[in-house]
PDB file of C-alpha atoms in Angstrom:
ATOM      1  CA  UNK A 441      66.285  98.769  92.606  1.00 55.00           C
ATOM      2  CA  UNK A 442      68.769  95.718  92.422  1.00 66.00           C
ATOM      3  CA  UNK A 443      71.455  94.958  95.131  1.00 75.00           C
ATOM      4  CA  UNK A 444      73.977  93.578  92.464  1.00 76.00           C
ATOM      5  CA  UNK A 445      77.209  95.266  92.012  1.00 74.00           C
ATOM      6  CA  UNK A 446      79.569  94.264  89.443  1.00 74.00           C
ATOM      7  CA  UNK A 447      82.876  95.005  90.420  1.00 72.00           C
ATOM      8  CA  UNK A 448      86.280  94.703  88.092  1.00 73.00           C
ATOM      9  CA  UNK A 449      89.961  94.563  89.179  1.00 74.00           C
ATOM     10  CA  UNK A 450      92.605  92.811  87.697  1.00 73.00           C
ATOM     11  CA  UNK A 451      92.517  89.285  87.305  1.00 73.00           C
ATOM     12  CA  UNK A 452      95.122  87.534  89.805  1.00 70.00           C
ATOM     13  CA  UNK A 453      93.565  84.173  88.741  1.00 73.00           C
ATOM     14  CA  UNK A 454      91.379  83.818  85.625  1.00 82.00           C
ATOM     15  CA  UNK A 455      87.643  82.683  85.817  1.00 83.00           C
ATOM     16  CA  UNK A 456      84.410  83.816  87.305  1.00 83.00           C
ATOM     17  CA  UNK A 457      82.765  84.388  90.957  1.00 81.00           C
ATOM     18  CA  UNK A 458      79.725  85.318  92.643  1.00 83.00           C
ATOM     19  CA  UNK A 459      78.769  86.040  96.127  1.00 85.00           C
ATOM     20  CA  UNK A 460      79.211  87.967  99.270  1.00 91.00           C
ATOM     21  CA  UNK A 461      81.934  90.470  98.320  1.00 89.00           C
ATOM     22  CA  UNK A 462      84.217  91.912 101.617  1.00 91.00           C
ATOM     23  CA  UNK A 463      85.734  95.135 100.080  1.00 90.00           C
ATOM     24  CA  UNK A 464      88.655  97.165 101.473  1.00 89.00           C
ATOM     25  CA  UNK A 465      89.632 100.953  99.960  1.00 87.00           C
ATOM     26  CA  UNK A 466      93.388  99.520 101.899  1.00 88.00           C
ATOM     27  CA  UNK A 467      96.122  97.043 100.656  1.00 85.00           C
ATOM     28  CA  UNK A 468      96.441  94.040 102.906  1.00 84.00           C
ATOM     29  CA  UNK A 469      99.337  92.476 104.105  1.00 82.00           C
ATOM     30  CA  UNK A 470      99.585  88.382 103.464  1.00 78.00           C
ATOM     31  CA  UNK A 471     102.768  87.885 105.416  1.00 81.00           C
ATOM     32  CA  UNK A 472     101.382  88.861 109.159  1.00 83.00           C
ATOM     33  CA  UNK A 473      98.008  90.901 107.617  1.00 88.00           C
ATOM     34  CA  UNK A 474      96.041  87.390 108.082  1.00 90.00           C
ATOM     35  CA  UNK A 475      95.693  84.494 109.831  1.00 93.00           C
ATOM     36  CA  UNK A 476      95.006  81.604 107.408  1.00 92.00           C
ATOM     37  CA  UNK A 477      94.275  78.938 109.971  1.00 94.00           C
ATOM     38  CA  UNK A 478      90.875  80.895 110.649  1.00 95.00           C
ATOM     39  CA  UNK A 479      90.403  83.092 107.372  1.00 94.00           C
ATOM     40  CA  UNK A 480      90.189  86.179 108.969  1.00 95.00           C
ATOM     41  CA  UNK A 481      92.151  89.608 108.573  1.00 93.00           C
ATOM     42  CA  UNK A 482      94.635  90.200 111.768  1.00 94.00           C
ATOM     43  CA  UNK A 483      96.035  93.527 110.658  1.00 91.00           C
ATOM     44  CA  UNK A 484      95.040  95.794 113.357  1.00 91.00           C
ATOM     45  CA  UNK A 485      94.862  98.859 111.209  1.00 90.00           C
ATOM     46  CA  UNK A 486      92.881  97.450 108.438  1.00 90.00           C
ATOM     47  CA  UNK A 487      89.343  98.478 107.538  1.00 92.00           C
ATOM     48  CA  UNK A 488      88.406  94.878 107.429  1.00 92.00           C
ATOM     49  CA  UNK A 489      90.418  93.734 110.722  1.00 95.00           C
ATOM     50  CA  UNK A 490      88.396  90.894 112.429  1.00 96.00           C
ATOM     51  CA  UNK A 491      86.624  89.933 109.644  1.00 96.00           C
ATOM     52  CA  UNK A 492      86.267  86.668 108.171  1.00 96.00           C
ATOM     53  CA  UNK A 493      87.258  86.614 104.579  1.00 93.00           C
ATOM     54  CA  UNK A 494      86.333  83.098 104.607  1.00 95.00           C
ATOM     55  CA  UNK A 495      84.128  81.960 101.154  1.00 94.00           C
ATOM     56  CA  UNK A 496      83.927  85.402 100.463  1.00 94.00           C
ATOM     57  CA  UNK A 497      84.971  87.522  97.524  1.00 89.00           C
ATOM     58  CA  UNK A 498      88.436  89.787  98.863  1.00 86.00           C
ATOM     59  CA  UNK A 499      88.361  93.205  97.210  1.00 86.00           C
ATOM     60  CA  UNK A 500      91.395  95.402  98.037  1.00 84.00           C
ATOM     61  CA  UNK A 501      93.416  97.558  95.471  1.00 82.00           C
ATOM     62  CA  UNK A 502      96.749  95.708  96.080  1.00 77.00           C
ATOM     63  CA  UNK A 503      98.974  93.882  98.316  1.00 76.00           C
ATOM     64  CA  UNK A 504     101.746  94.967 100.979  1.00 78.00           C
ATOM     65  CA  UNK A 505     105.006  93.241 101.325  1.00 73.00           C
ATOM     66  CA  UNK A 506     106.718  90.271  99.131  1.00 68.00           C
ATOM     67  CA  UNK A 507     105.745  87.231  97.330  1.00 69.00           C
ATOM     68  CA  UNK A 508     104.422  85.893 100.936  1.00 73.00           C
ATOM     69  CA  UNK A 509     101.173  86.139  99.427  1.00 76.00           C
ATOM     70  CA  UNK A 510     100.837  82.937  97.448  1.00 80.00           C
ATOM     71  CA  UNK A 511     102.096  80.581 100.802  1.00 84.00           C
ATOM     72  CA  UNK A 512      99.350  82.122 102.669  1.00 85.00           C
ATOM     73  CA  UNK A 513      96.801  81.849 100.311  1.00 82.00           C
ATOM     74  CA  UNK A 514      97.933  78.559  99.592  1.00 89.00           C
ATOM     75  CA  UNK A 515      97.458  77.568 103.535  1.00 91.00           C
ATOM     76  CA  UNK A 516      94.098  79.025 103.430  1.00 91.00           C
ATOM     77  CA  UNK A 517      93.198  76.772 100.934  1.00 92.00           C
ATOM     78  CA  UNK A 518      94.721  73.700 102.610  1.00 95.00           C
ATOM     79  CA  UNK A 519      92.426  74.893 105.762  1.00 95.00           C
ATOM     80  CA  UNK A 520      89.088  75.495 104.435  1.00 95.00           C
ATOM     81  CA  UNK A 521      89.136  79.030 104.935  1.00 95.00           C
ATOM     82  CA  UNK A 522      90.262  80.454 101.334  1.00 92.00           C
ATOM     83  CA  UNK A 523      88.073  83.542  99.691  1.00 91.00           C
ATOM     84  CA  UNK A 524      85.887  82.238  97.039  1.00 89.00           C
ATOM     85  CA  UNK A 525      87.628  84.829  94.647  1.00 85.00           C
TER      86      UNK A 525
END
């Protein structure tokens, strides 16, 4: 029995990853939903609140809110703390 899963979504950025994968059956809110300093998701009524999304691979079906996603992703990369995919 292998522990691989191979999981496809729609490509927000084009290439390929591998890894720990932190999956969420809930959208997740960028602007507010996480804190980017520390990688983690701060939406208290997430599945995956608390959790470090840090190096890991983010699965969730979409986003919630505006186009505050990209900033926040963007200062997650500045910090060190950006998923891997």
């Amino acid at each position: 029995m292998s522990d691989t899963v191979i999981l496809r979504g729609r490509t927000v950025v084009p290439g390929l990853a591998e890894g720990e994968a932190l999956v969420s059956s809930e959208t997740v809110s960028g602007w507010g939903g996480i804190d980017p300093a520390r990688g983690v998701v701060i939406e208290r009524r997430q599945p995956l609140y608390g959790q470090s999304f840090a190096g890991k691979i983010l699965v969730f079906p979409g986003a919630k809110g505006s186009s505050g996603w990209a900033g926040f992703f963007q200062a997650t990369r500045l910090a060190g703390t950006a998923p891997s995919a």
